[in-house]
GROMACS .gro file of C-alpha atoms in nm:
model
  489
    1UNK     CA    1   9.255  -1.260   9.575
    2UNK     CA    2   9.354  -1.061   9.267
    3UNK     CA    3   9.390  -1.195   8.935
    4UNK     CA    4   9.343  -1.074   8.587
    5UNK     CA    5   9.426  -1.127   8.179
    6UNK     CA    6   9.577  -1.474   8.247
    7UNK     CA    7   9.534  -1.846   8.099
    8UNK     CA    8   9.462  -2.133   8.338
    9UNK     CA    9   9.567  -2.476   8.177
   10UNK     CA   10   9.522  -2.697   8.465
   11UNK     CA   11   9.179  -2.732   8.713
   12UNK     CA   12   9.108  -2.439   8.942
   13UNK     CA   13   8.934  -2.603   9.270
   14UNK     CA   14   8.813  -2.439   9.622
   15UNK     CA   15   8.686  -2.685   9.847
   16UNK     CA   16   8.549  -2.662  10.204
   17UNK     CA   17   8.666  -2.300  10.220
   18UNK     CA   18   8.373  -2.223  10.488
   19UNK     CA   19   8.342  -2.050  10.793
   20UNK     CA   20   8.298  -2.362  11.020
   21UNK     CA   21   8.651  -2.470  10.857
   22UNK     CA   22   8.745  -2.160  10.913
   23UNK     CA   23   8.887  -2.131  10.541
   24UNK     CA   24   8.622  -1.869  10.423
   25UNK     CA   25   8.727  -1.631  10.127
   26UNK     CA   26   8.663  -1.302  10.170
   27UNK     CA   27   8.734  -1.149   9.813
   28UNK     CA   28   8.806  -1.339   9.492
   29UNK     CA   29   8.832  -1.128   9.201
   30UNK     CA   30   8.936  -1.285   8.837
   31UNK     CA   31   8.903  -1.081   8.540
   32UNK     CA   32   8.963  -1.145   8.184
   33UNK     CA   33   9.083  -1.470   8.238
   34UNK     CA   34   9.060  -1.826   8.030
   35UNK     CA   35   9.017  -2.131   8.197
   36UNK     CA   36   9.115  -2.416   8.022
   37UNK     CA   37   9.044  -2.655   8.295
   38UNK     CA   38   8.741  -2.710   8.537
   39UNK     CA   39   8.639  -2.432   8.752
   40UNK     CA   40   8.556  -2.618   9.117
   41UNK     CA   41   8.412  -2.466   9.400
   42UNK     CA   42   8.222  -2.684   9.656
   43UNK     CA   43   8.140  -2.594   9.994
   44UNK     CA   44   8.266  -2.311  10.032
   45UNK     CA   45   8.169  -1.903  10.189
   46UNK     CA   46   8.289  -1.630   9.905
   47UNK     CA   47   8.183  -1.302  10.066
   48UNK     CA   48   8.303  -1.126   9.731
   49UNK     CA   49   8.339  -1.242   9.387
   50UNK     CA   50   8.414  -1.079   9.073
   51UNK     CA   51   8.425  -1.305   8.770
   52UNK     CA   52   8.388  -1.034   8.507
   53UNK     CA   53   8.422  -1.116   8.157
   54UNK     CA   54   8.606  -1.449   8.215
   55UNK     CA   55   8.604  -1.755   7.914
   56UNK     CA   56   8.505  -2.081   8.103
   57UNK     CA   57   8.645  -2.338   7.831
   58UNK     CA   58   8.554  -2.656   8.049
   59UNK     CA   59   8.265  -2.726   8.306
   60UNK     CA   60   8.234  -2.505   8.631
   61UNK     CA   61   8.095  -2.594   8.927
   62UNK     CA   62   7.957  -2.327   9.213
   63UNK     CA   63   7.792  -2.606   9.384
   64UNK     CA   64   7.645  -2.597   9.771
   65UNK     CA   65   7.837  -2.301   9.869
   66UNK     CA   66   7.734  -1.946   9.975
   67UNK     CA   67   7.797  -1.639   9.813
   68UNK     CA   68   7.742  -1.250  10.000
   69UNK     CA   69   7.675  -1.172  10.332
   70UNK     CA   70   7.375  -1.322  10.530
   71UNK     CA   71   7.244  -0.945  10.640
   72UNK     CA   72   7.362  -0.740  10.392
   73UNK     CA   73   7.088  -0.474  10.362
   74UNK     CA   74   7.281  -0.187  10.240
   75UNK     CA   75   7.437  -0.435   9.932
   76UNK     CA   76   7.791  -0.382  10.034
   77UNK     CA   77   7.893  -0.743   9.913
   78UNK     CA   78   7.942  -0.756   9.541
   79UNK     CA   79   7.909  -1.113   9.345
   80UNK     CA   80   7.980  -1.034   8.997
   81UNK     CA   81   7.939  -1.276   8.715
   82UNK     CA   82   7.887  -1.065   8.442
   83UNK     CA   83   7.986  -1.090   8.087
   84UNK     CA   84   8.134  -1.425   8.158
   85UNK     CA   85   8.119  -1.669   7.909
   86UNK     CA   86   8.050  -2.048   7.980
   87UNK     CA   87   8.133  -2.277   7.699
   88UNK     CA   88   8.073  -2.590   7.868
   89UNK     CA   89   7.818  -2.694   8.131
   90UNK     CA   90   7.779  -2.468   8.440
   91UNK     CA   91   7.624  -2.576   8.748
   92UNK     CA   92   7.512  -2.342   9.060
   93UNK     CA   93   7.328  -2.613   9.190
   94UNK     CA   94   7.203  -2.584   9.589
   95UNK     CA   95   7.386  -2.270   9.658
   96UNK     CA   96   7.308  -1.971   9.787
   97UNK     CA   97   7.313  -1.595   9.711
   98UNK     CA   98   7.264  -1.365  10.030
   99UNK     CA   99   7.406  -1.073   9.834
  100UNK     CA  100   7.291  -0.919   9.514
  101UNK     CA  101   7.432  -1.151   9.229
  102UNK     CA  102   7.465  -0.984   8.846
  103UNK     CA  103   7.470  -1.266   8.570
  104UNK     CA  104   7.381  -0.989   8.309
  105UNK     CA  105   7.529  -1.034   7.910
  106UNK     CA  106   7.618  -1.386   8.047
  107UNK     CA  107   7.654  -1.645   7.780
  108UNK     CA  108   7.585  -2.025   7.844
  109UNK     CA  109   7.697  -2.215   7.504
  110UNK     CA  110   7.560  -2.551   7.693
  111UNK     CA  111   7.359  -2.668   8.004
  112UNK     CA  112   7.316  -2.399   8.287
  113UNK     CA  113   7.166  -2.520   8.598
  114UNK     CA  114   7.058  -2.342   8.851
  115UNK     CA  115   6.874  -2.625   9.081
  116UNK     CA  116   6.802  -2.548   9.408
  117UNK     CA  117   6.960  -2.197   9.431
  118UNK     CA  118   6.831  -1.978   9.726
  119UNK     CA  119   6.823  -1.588   9.609
  120UNK     CA  120   6.776  -1.374   9.925
  121UNK     CA  121   6.771  -1.079   9.664
  122UNK     CA  122   6.655  -1.075   9.327
  123UNK     CA  123   6.921  -1.147   9.071
  124UNK     CA  124   7.035  -0.967   8.731
  125UNK     CA  125   6.982  -1.202   8.448
  126UNK     CA  126   6.912  -0.929   8.191
  127UNK     CA  127   7.054  -0.969   7.837
  128UNK     CA  128   7.193  -1.330   7.880
  129UNK     CA  129   7.221  -1.604   7.627
  130UNK     CA  130   7.132  -1.970   7.656
  131UNK     CA  131   7.164  -2.137   7.376
  132UNK     CA  132   7.087  -2.465   7.523
  133UNK     CA  133   6.898  -2.628   7.871
  134UNK     CA  134   6.818  -2.406   8.173
  135UNK     CA  135   6.741  -2.543   8.447
  136UNK     CA  136   6.576  -2.309   8.706
  137UNK     CA  137   6.343  -2.616   8.940
  138UNK     CA  138   6.309  -2.558   9.302
  139UNK     CA  139   6.477  -2.188   9.322
  140UNK     CA  140   6.380  -2.002   9.645
  141UNK     CA  141   6.322  -1.607   9.657
  142UNK     CA  142   6.363  -1.531   9.978
  143UNK     CA  143   6.264  -1.155   9.932
  144UNK     CA  144   5.934  -0.929   9.910
  145UNK     CA  145   5.755  -0.660   9.648
  146UNK     CA  146   5.925  -0.381   9.889
  147UNK     CA  147   6.253  -0.569   9.911
  148UNK     CA  148   6.250  -0.581   9.543
  149UNK     CA  149   6.155  -0.238   9.481
  150UNK     CA  150   6.463  -0.115   9.785
  151UNK     CA  151   6.714  -0.302   9.552
  152UNK     CA  152   6.612  -0.127   9.208
  153UNK     CA  153   6.688   0.188   9.357
  154UNK     CA  154   6.999   0.153   9.533
  155UNK     CA  155   7.128  -0.003   9.211
  156UNK     CA  156   6.993   0.315   9.038
  157UNK     CA  157   7.112   0.512   9.250
  158UNK     CA  158   7.514   0.277   9.296
  159UNK     CA  159   7.522   0.280   8.933
  160UNK     CA  160   7.487   0.656   8.830
  161UNK     CA  161   7.654   0.789   9.171
  162UNK     CA  162   8.041   0.894   8.950
  163UNK     CA  163   7.825   0.900   8.621
  164UNK     CA  164   7.806   1.210   8.392
  165UNK     CA  165   7.415   1.295   8.264
  166UNK     CA  166   7.440   1.152   7.940
  167UNK     CA  167   7.563   0.806   8.099
  168UNK     CA  168   7.309   0.803   8.347
  169UNK     CA  169   7.036   0.535   8.340
  170UNK     CA  170   6.705   0.602   8.431
  171UNK     CA  171   6.493   0.380   8.685
  172UNK     CA  172   6.259   0.230   8.503
  173UNK     CA  173   6.571   0.115   8.269
  174UNK     CA  174   6.666  -0.049   8.566
  175UNK     CA  175   6.340  -0.229   8.670
  176UNK     CA  176   6.278  -0.299   8.276
  177UNK     CA  177   6.652  -0.482   8.331
  178UNK     CA  178   6.533  -0.676   8.673
  179UNK     CA  179   6.184  -0.787   8.471
  180UNK     CA  180   6.401  -0.953   8.191
  181UNK     CA  181   6.558  -1.122   8.455
  182UNK     CA  182   6.259  -1.260   8.625
  183UNK     CA  183   6.133  -1.334   8.202
  184UNK     CA  184   6.395  -1.540   8.169
  185UNK     CA  185   6.304  -1.796   8.475
  186UNK     CA  186   5.981  -1.742   8.399
  187UNK     CA  187   6.001  -1.915   8.039
  188UNK     CA  188   6.246  -2.192   8.167
  189UNK     CA  189   6.026  -2.323   8.349
  190UNK     CA  190   5.702  -2.281   8.111
  191UNK     CA  191   5.917  -2.459   7.867
  192UNK     CA  192   5.940  -2.715   8.072
  193UNK     CA  193   5.593  -2.730   8.131
  194UNK     CA  194   5.634  -2.606   8.530
  195UNK     CA  195   5.363  -2.355   8.512
  196UNK     CA  196   5.334  -2.324   8.887
  197UNK     CA  197   5.654  -2.211   8.973
  198UNK     CA  198   5.651  -2.005   8.694
  199UNK     CA  199   5.411  -1.761   8.837
  200UNK     CA  200   5.610  -1.660   9.140
  201UNK     CA  201   5.848  -1.567   8.881
  202UNK     CA  202   5.580  -1.380   8.670
  203UNK     CA  203   5.481  -1.195   8.942
  204UNK     CA  204   5.776  -1.030   9.010
  205UNK     CA  205   5.768  -0.948   8.655
  206UNK     CA  206   5.479  -0.768   8.672
  207UNK     CA  207   5.565  -0.561   8.975
  208UNK     CA  208   5.915  -0.436   8.774
  209UNK     CA  209   5.678  -0.380   8.492
  210UNK     CA  210   5.482  -0.125   8.712
  211UNK     CA  211   5.774   0.064   8.892
  212UNK     CA  212   5.864   0.110   8.509
  213UNK     CA  213   5.480   0.236   8.403
  214UNK     CA  214   5.496   0.488   8.744
  215UNK     CA  215   5.822   0.634   8.609
  216UNK     CA  216   5.671   0.675   8.271
  217UNK     CA  217   5.411   0.863   8.422
  218UNK     CA  218   5.586   1.048   8.665
  219UNK     CA  219   5.862   1.114   8.384
  220UNK     CA  220   5.848   1.483   8.297
  221UNK     CA  221   5.956   1.434   7.946
  222UNK     CA  222   5.710   1.126   7.892
  223UNK     CA  223   5.426   1.324   8.010
  224UNK     CA  224   5.493   1.638   7.779
  225UNK     CA  225   5.498   1.403   7.462
  226UNK     CA  226   5.234   1.176   7.630
  227UNK     CA  227   4.965   1.473   7.625
  228UNK     CA  228   4.996   1.400   7.294
  229UNK     CA  229   4.897   1.065   7.248
  230UNK     CA  230   4.707   1.047   7.610
  231UNK     CA  231   4.988   0.721   7.692
  232UNK     CA  232   5.048   0.882   8.040
  233UNK     CA  233   4.682   0.816   8.096
  234UNK     CA  234   4.745   0.464   8.003
  235UNK     CA  235   5.085   0.434   8.224
  236UNK     CA  236   4.885   0.489   8.503
  237UNK     CA  237   4.580   0.320   8.450
  238UNK     CA  238   4.791   0.016   8.382
  239UNK     CA  239   4.998   0.044   8.696
  240UNK     CA  240   4.707   0.122   8.952
  241UNK     CA  241   4.561  -0.218   8.822
  242UNK     CA  242   4.901  -0.396   8.836
  243UNK     CA  243   4.890  -0.245   9.171
  244UNK     CA  244   4.577  -0.386   9.284
  245UNK     CA  245   4.614  -0.746   9.147
  246UNK     CA  246   4.953  -0.720   9.328
  247UNK     CA  247   4.749  -0.620   9.623
  248UNK     CA  248   4.500  -0.831   9.584
  249UNK     CA  249   4.629  -1.155   9.544
  250UNK     CA  250   5.016  -1.101   9.438
  251UNK     CA  251   4.920  -1.168   9.081
  252UNK     CA  252   4.677  -1.476   9.102
  253UNK     CA  253   4.907  -1.663   9.278
  254UNK     CA  254   4.858  -1.622   9.648
  255UNK     CA  255   4.495  -1.805   9.721
  256UNK     CA  256   4.409  -1.706  10.091
  257UNK     CA  257   4.551  -1.381  10.024
  258UNK     CA  258   4.266  -1.333   9.774
  259UNK     CA  259   4.017  -1.523   9.981
  260UNK     CA  260   4.077  -1.291  10.268
  261UNK     CA  261   3.998  -0.995  10.044
  262UNK     CA  262   3.679  -1.123   9.937
  263UNK     CA  263   3.625  -1.161  10.308
  264UNK     CA  264   3.678  -0.791  10.373
  265UNK     CA  265   3.444  -0.687  10.050
  266UNK     CA  266   3.151  -0.879  10.220
  267UNK     CA  267   3.156  -0.775  10.582
  268UNK     CA  268   3.235  -0.419  10.478
  269UNK     CA  269   2.961  -0.443  10.237
  270UNK     CA  270   2.731  -0.578  10.576
  271UNK     CA  271   2.881  -0.296  10.782
  272UNK     CA  272   2.774  -0.016  10.530
  273UNK     CA  273   2.404  -0.145  10.547
  274UNK     CA  274   2.378  -0.218  10.877
  275UNK     CA  275   2.524   0.109  10.991
  276UNK     CA  276   2.307   0.287  10.710
  277UNK     CA  277   1.967   0.130  10.842
  278UNK     CA  278   1.977  -0.106  10.541
  279UNK     CA  279   1.930  -0.446  10.723
  280UNK     CA  280   1.572  -0.461  10.647
  281UNK     CA  281   1.688  -0.516  10.276
  282UNK     CA  282   1.878  -0.812  10.396
  283UNK     CA  283   1.576  -0.971  10.569
  284UNK     CA  284   1.387  -0.878  10.260
  285UNK     CA  285   1.641  -1.146  10.109
  286UNK     CA  286   1.553  -1.451  10.273
  287UNK     CA  287   1.322  -1.599  10.040
  288UNK     CA  288   1.310  -1.956  10.264
  289UNK     CA  289   0.934  -1.845  10.240
  290UNK     CA  290   0.891  -2.029   9.893
  291UNK     CA  291   0.659  -2.298   9.875
  292UNK     CA  292   0.890  -2.495   9.704
  293UNK     CA  293   1.137  -2.495   9.978
  294UNK     CA  294   0.892  -2.561  10.264
  295UNK     CA  295   0.747  -2.883  10.111
  296UNK     CA  296   1.093  -3.018  10.033
  297UNK     CA  297   1.101  -3.339  10.164
  298UNK     CA  298   1.493  -3.314  10.226
  299UNK     CA  299   1.428  -3.043  10.457
  300UNK     CA  300   1.093  -3.211  10.639
  301UNK     CA  301   1.399  -3.454  10.704
  302UNK     CA  302   1.617  -3.224  10.838
  303UNK     CA  303   1.353  -3.034  11.040
  304UNK     CA  304   1.270  -3.404  11.215
  305UNK     CA  305   1.602  -3.481  11.274
  306UNK     CA  306   1.669  -3.153  11.496
  307UNK     CA  307   1.351  -3.183  11.666
  308UNK     CA  308   1.445  -3.529  11.769
  309UNK     CA  309   1.780  -3.396  11.909
  310UNK     CA  310   1.682  -3.123  12.085
  311UNK     CA  311   1.338  -3.274  12.252
  312UNK     CA  312   1.530  -3.563  12.372
  313UNK     CA  313   1.514  -3.585  12.736
  314UNK     CA  314   1.883  -3.604  12.794
  315UNK     CA  315   1.981  -3.286  12.540
  316UNK     CA  316   1.692  -3.075  12.776
  317UNK     CA  317   1.783  -3.183  13.128
  318UNK     CA  318   2.173  -3.148  13.040
  319UNK     CA  319   2.199  -2.920  12.761
  320UNK     CA  320   2.362  -2.638  12.989
  321UNK     CA  321   2.696  -2.907  13.116
  322UNK     CA  322   2.704  -2.978  12.690
  323UNK     CA  323   2.770  -2.625  12.599
  324UNK     CA  324   2.985  -2.557  12.908
  325UNK     CA  325   3.208  -2.883  12.802
  326UNK     CA  326   3.245  -2.762  12.447
  327UNK     CA  327   3.359  -2.409  12.573
  328UNK     CA  328   3.598  -2.563  12.798
  329UNK     CA  329   3.753  -2.821  12.530
  330UNK     CA  330   3.791  -2.578  12.247
  331UNK     CA  331   3.902  -2.239  12.524
  332UNK     CA  332   4.170  -2.582  12.668
  333UNK     CA  333   4.283  -2.638  12.284
  334UNK     CA  334   4.336  -2.283  12.185
  335UNK     CA  335   4.511  -2.200  12.547
  336UNK     CA  336   4.763  -2.560  12.441
  337UNK     CA  337   4.807  -2.415  12.136
  338UNK     CA  338   4.914  -2.043  12.217
  339UNK     CA  339   5.106  -2.188  12.483
  340UNK     CA  340   5.324  -2.402  12.281
  341UNK     CA  341   5.339  -2.137  12.021
  342UNK     CA  342   5.404  -1.835  12.265
  343UNK     CA  343   5.757  -1.722  12.179
  344UNK     CA  344   5.666  -1.732  11.785
  345UNK     CA  345   5.371  -1.531  11.881
  346UNK     CA  346   5.561  -1.250  12.096
  347UNK     CA  347   5.811  -1.254  11.822
  348UNK     CA  348   5.573  -1.188  11.537
  349UNK     CA  349   5.393  -0.904  11.767
  350UNK     CA  350   5.652  -0.759  11.839
  351UNK     CA  351   5.816  -0.772  11.510
  352UNK     CA  352   5.478  -0.663  11.314
  353UNK     CA  353   5.315  -0.457  11.544
  354UNK     CA  354   5.398  -0.082  11.459
  355UNK     CA  355   5.248   0.197  11.670
  356UNK     CA  356   5.347   0.467  11.412
  357UNK     CA  357   5.302   0.216  11.111
  358UNK     CA  358   4.918   0.203  11.263
  359UNK     CA  359   4.846   0.561  11.324
  360UNK     CA  360   5.014   0.647  10.964
  361UNK     CA  361   4.799   0.388  10.841
  362UNK     CA  362   4.482   0.552  10.973
  363UNK     CA  363   4.590   0.903  10.900
  364UNK     CA  364   4.612   0.773  10.561
  365UNK     CA  365   4.250   0.718  10.534
  366UNK     CA  366   4.168   1.063  10.719
  367UNK     CA  367   4.357   1.216  10.433
  368UNK     CA  368   4.143   1.018  10.146
  369UNK     CA  369   3.845   1.093  10.274
  370UNK     CA  370   3.891   1.465  10.349
  371UNK     CA  371   4.009   1.414   9.942
  372UNK     CA  372   3.678   1.357   9.889
  373UNK     CA  373   3.473   1.587  10.067
  374UNK     CA  374   3.675   1.838   9.938
  375UNK     CA  375   3.611   1.688   9.582
  376UNK     CA  376   3.246   1.665   9.700
  377UNK     CA  377   3.238   2.046   9.774
  378UNK     CA  378   3.350   2.145   9.450
  379UNK     CA  379   3.067   1.929   9.207
  380UNK     CA  380   2.816   2.105   9.404
  381UNK     CA  381   2.932   2.373   9.224
  382UNK     CA  382   2.802   2.219   8.880
  383UNK     CA  383   2.485   2.023   9.003
  384UNK     CA  384   2.183   2.166   8.823
  385UNK     CA  385   1.933   2.369   9.054
  386UNK     CA  386   1.667   2.134   8.924
  387UNK     CA  387   1.803   1.844   9.149
  388UNK     CA  388   1.860   1.785   9.511
  389UNK     CA  389   2.243   1.859   9.533
  390UNK     CA  390   2.221   1.684   9.905
  391UNK     CA  391   2.073   1.357   9.724
  392UNK     CA  392   2.342   1.319   9.477
  393UNK     CA  393   2.665   1.452   9.644
  394UNK     CA  394   2.529   1.131   9.885
  395UNK     CA  395   2.483   0.889   9.639
  396UNK     CA  396   2.854   1.023   9.470
  397UNK     CA  397   2.971   1.013   9.830
  398UNK     CA  398   2.847   0.679   9.915
  399UNK     CA  399   3.004   0.519   9.631
  400UNK     CA  400   3.302   0.619   9.666
  401UNK     CA  401   3.351   0.613  10.023
  402UNK     CA  402   3.276   0.225  10.024
  403UNK     CA  403   3.532   0.218   9.717
  404UNK     CA  404   3.822   0.400   9.880
  405UNK     CA  405   3.758   0.209  10.253
  406UNK     CA  406   3.804  -0.119  10.064
  407UNK     CA  407   4.119  -0.014   9.863
  408UNK     CA  408   4.247   0.092  10.180
  409UNK     CA  409   4.188  -0.219  10.340
  410UNK     CA  410   4.390  -0.427  10.067
  411UNK     CA  411   4.665  -0.152  10.074
  412UNK     CA  412   4.716  -0.179  10.436
  413UNK     CA  413   5.109  -0.218  10.536
  414UNK     CA  414   5.048  -0.258  10.880
  415UNK     CA  415   5.035  -0.663  10.857
  416UNK     CA  416   4.910  -0.639  11.276
  417UNK     CA  417   4.620  -0.423  11.147
  418UNK     CA  418   4.519  -0.591  10.851
  419UNK     CA  419   4.510  -0.941  11.074
  420UNK     CA  420   4.239  -0.755  11.303
  421UNK     CA  421   4.025  -0.659  11.052
  422UNK     CA  422   4.075  -0.967  10.831
  423UNK     CA  423   3.921  -1.154  11.208
  424UNK     CA  424   3.677  -0.934  11.236
  425UNK     CA  425   3.556  -0.941  10.883
  426UNK     CA  426   3.509  -1.324  10.936
  427UNK     CA  427   3.310  -1.317  11.254
  428UNK     CA  428   3.086  -1.077  11.055
  429UNK     CA  429   3.048  -1.250  10.746
  430UNK     CA  430   2.962  -1.585  10.926
  431UNK     CA  431   2.661  -1.408  11.129
  432UNK     CA  432   2.535  -1.185  10.810
  433UNK     CA  433   2.534  -1.576  10.560
  434UNK     CA  434   2.353  -1.664  10.831
  435UNK     CA  435   2.113  -1.398  10.815
  436UNK     CA  436   2.128  -1.410  10.433
  437UNK     CA  437   2.331  -1.588  10.198
  438UNK     CA  438   2.168  -1.351   9.925
  439UNK     CA  439   2.415  -1.088  10.079
  440UNK     CA  440   2.716  -1.232   9.854
  441UNK     CA  441   2.553  -1.088   9.573
  442UNK     CA  442   2.217  -0.850   9.631
  443UNK     CA  443   2.122  -0.847   9.231
  444UNK     CA  444   2.102  -1.256   9.268
  445UNK     CA  445   1.882  -1.192   9.533
  446UNK     CA  446   1.641  -1.033   9.361
  447UNK     CA  447   1.649  -1.281   9.088
  448UNK     CA  448   1.505  -1.535   9.327
  449UNK     CA  449   1.305  -1.287   9.539
  450UNK     CA  450   1.110  -1.018   9.241
  451UNK     CA  451   0.873  -0.864   9.512
  452UNK     CA  452   1.200  -0.715   9.610
  453UNK     CA  453   1.224  -0.350   9.488
  454UNK     CA  454   1.543  -0.153   9.524
  455UNK     CA  455   1.411   0.151   9.597
  456UNK     CA  456   1.645   0.364   9.847
  457UNK     CA  457   1.896   0.501   9.606
  458UNK     CA  458   2.204   0.532   9.865
  459UNK     CA  459   2.148   0.122   9.953
  460UNK     CA  460   2.148   0.084   9.508
  461UNK     CA  461   2.515   0.252   9.506
  462UNK     CA  462   2.679   0.043   9.801
  463UNK     CA  463   2.562  -0.262   9.584
  464UNK     CA  464   2.666  -0.115   9.292
  465UNK     CA  465   2.997  -0.030   9.448
  466UNK     CA  466   3.019  -0.356   9.617
  467UNK     CA  467   2.954  -0.572   9.301
  468UNK     CA  468   3.177  -0.381   9.084
  469UNK     CA  469   3.465  -0.509   9.301
  470UNK     CA  470   3.331  -0.859   9.353
  471UNK     CA  471   3.335  -0.863   8.981
  472UNK     CA  472   3.715  -0.760   9.005
  473UNK     CA  473   3.796  -0.995   9.281
  474UNK     CA  474   3.620  -1.261   9.159
  475UNK     CA  475   3.819  -1.250   8.864
  476UNK     CA  476   4.136  -1.292   9.042
  477UNK     CA  477   3.983  -1.579   9.270
  478UNK     CA  478   3.951  -1.785   8.958
  479UNK     CA  479   4.234  -1.715   8.815
  480UNK     CA  480   4.416  -1.788   9.161
  481UNK     CA  481   4.247  -2.103   9.219
  482UNK     CA  482   4.306  -2.232   8.852
  483UNK     CA  483   4.698  -2.165   8.853
  484UNK     CA  484   4.694  -2.352   9.177
  485UNK     CA  485   4.512  -2.668   9.107
  486UNK     CA  486   4.669  -3.012   9.014
  487UNK     CA  487   4.456  -3.003   8.771
  488UNK     CA  488   4.557  -2.846   8.423
  489UNK     CA  489   4.340  -2.551   8.304
   0.00000   0.00000   0.00000
């Protein structure tokens, strides 16, 4: 259906035009029209819709409907609501937008309600005018950071495809438009004091900013002018910092992710210490020989309870049977859980384990270490002869090797490889914490044990790198915990 430059005096209604009724609408194009009656779309499936520059003088309803194609990887379907003017209330409640929805430069003079809407692709709400309340509650965003980046690049290519160079739009401008869209939703939720949902839009807003900064850094013209004012370095550092916190905790929104990254850091630090033969440093952190601890009545009580349980005749006689019993029960529970979800587990393994991706990740790590080695060889030229070059290069090398390895773990694209490292890290951390709780921060351990001396320089450099990373992660950890807490911060 294609209608333009008309005036509709009566209501226009689309009802039950859905696949299940055999009445789906493949194409609906209404441009530059004026609707004096209500515009009503309910329980419909519209594959392509174009409402560019329409004027809706009465209420509009686009409710309980589906727009676009469910599998539209190439953005072929067009859902164009741009430049429309809604003079009365507009409702999009519980609708699903499978394809890219373009609402840029729309004008909502009264209520704009998007309650319960689902976006499978990032919408464009840049430069919209909101004169009244904007309801953005319970919106579902079914896309990832990678999907968003891909979409921004697709829209950039599509827009510039048949345009002269003077009319083309740069990629950073597109990223800024999408950032403006997420800012609109974020501000509406903050206005309603819904900070938790607002953080989900804020993380995508920050990712758009990250893409924008990267493009400014890569832009030759920007570099030429930026070198004079050092702005290019600022763009680079800011984009790196945004990328780090995105990978670390989805910009302080994913508590489990940041907690896993803390576990990875502690485990990596422990592995470096044991591989370097510094386990004696760990053992010396144990300050349980403190007379205050040993004379504690609470500890003595625990010791008495432990001895009474272990020394009982029943436990001594059937200890092996008890151990086997609990092992069998645990094994049966694990097997039952696996068998119960065998189909889901198989699908996850089949979809996520990609040998090429794993090999690519490992080769990346090798390339980073080779780059570090080249830098160290180059630095060797400038080390004074009065200094032991091997010691200096070892200190620098171990410091940056630790940081590189950890950042590689954080930035891992292979979900299967990351899952393996996380599981192994939990096992390592549990064992190490049993040896010494002060492994969490050896400098704090030194406060409790003044006799400990950091004599090995390599150990000091590893610990220093670990402490720097730990401070950055703990900042994100506490911020994420506060954002996800029911207690207002």
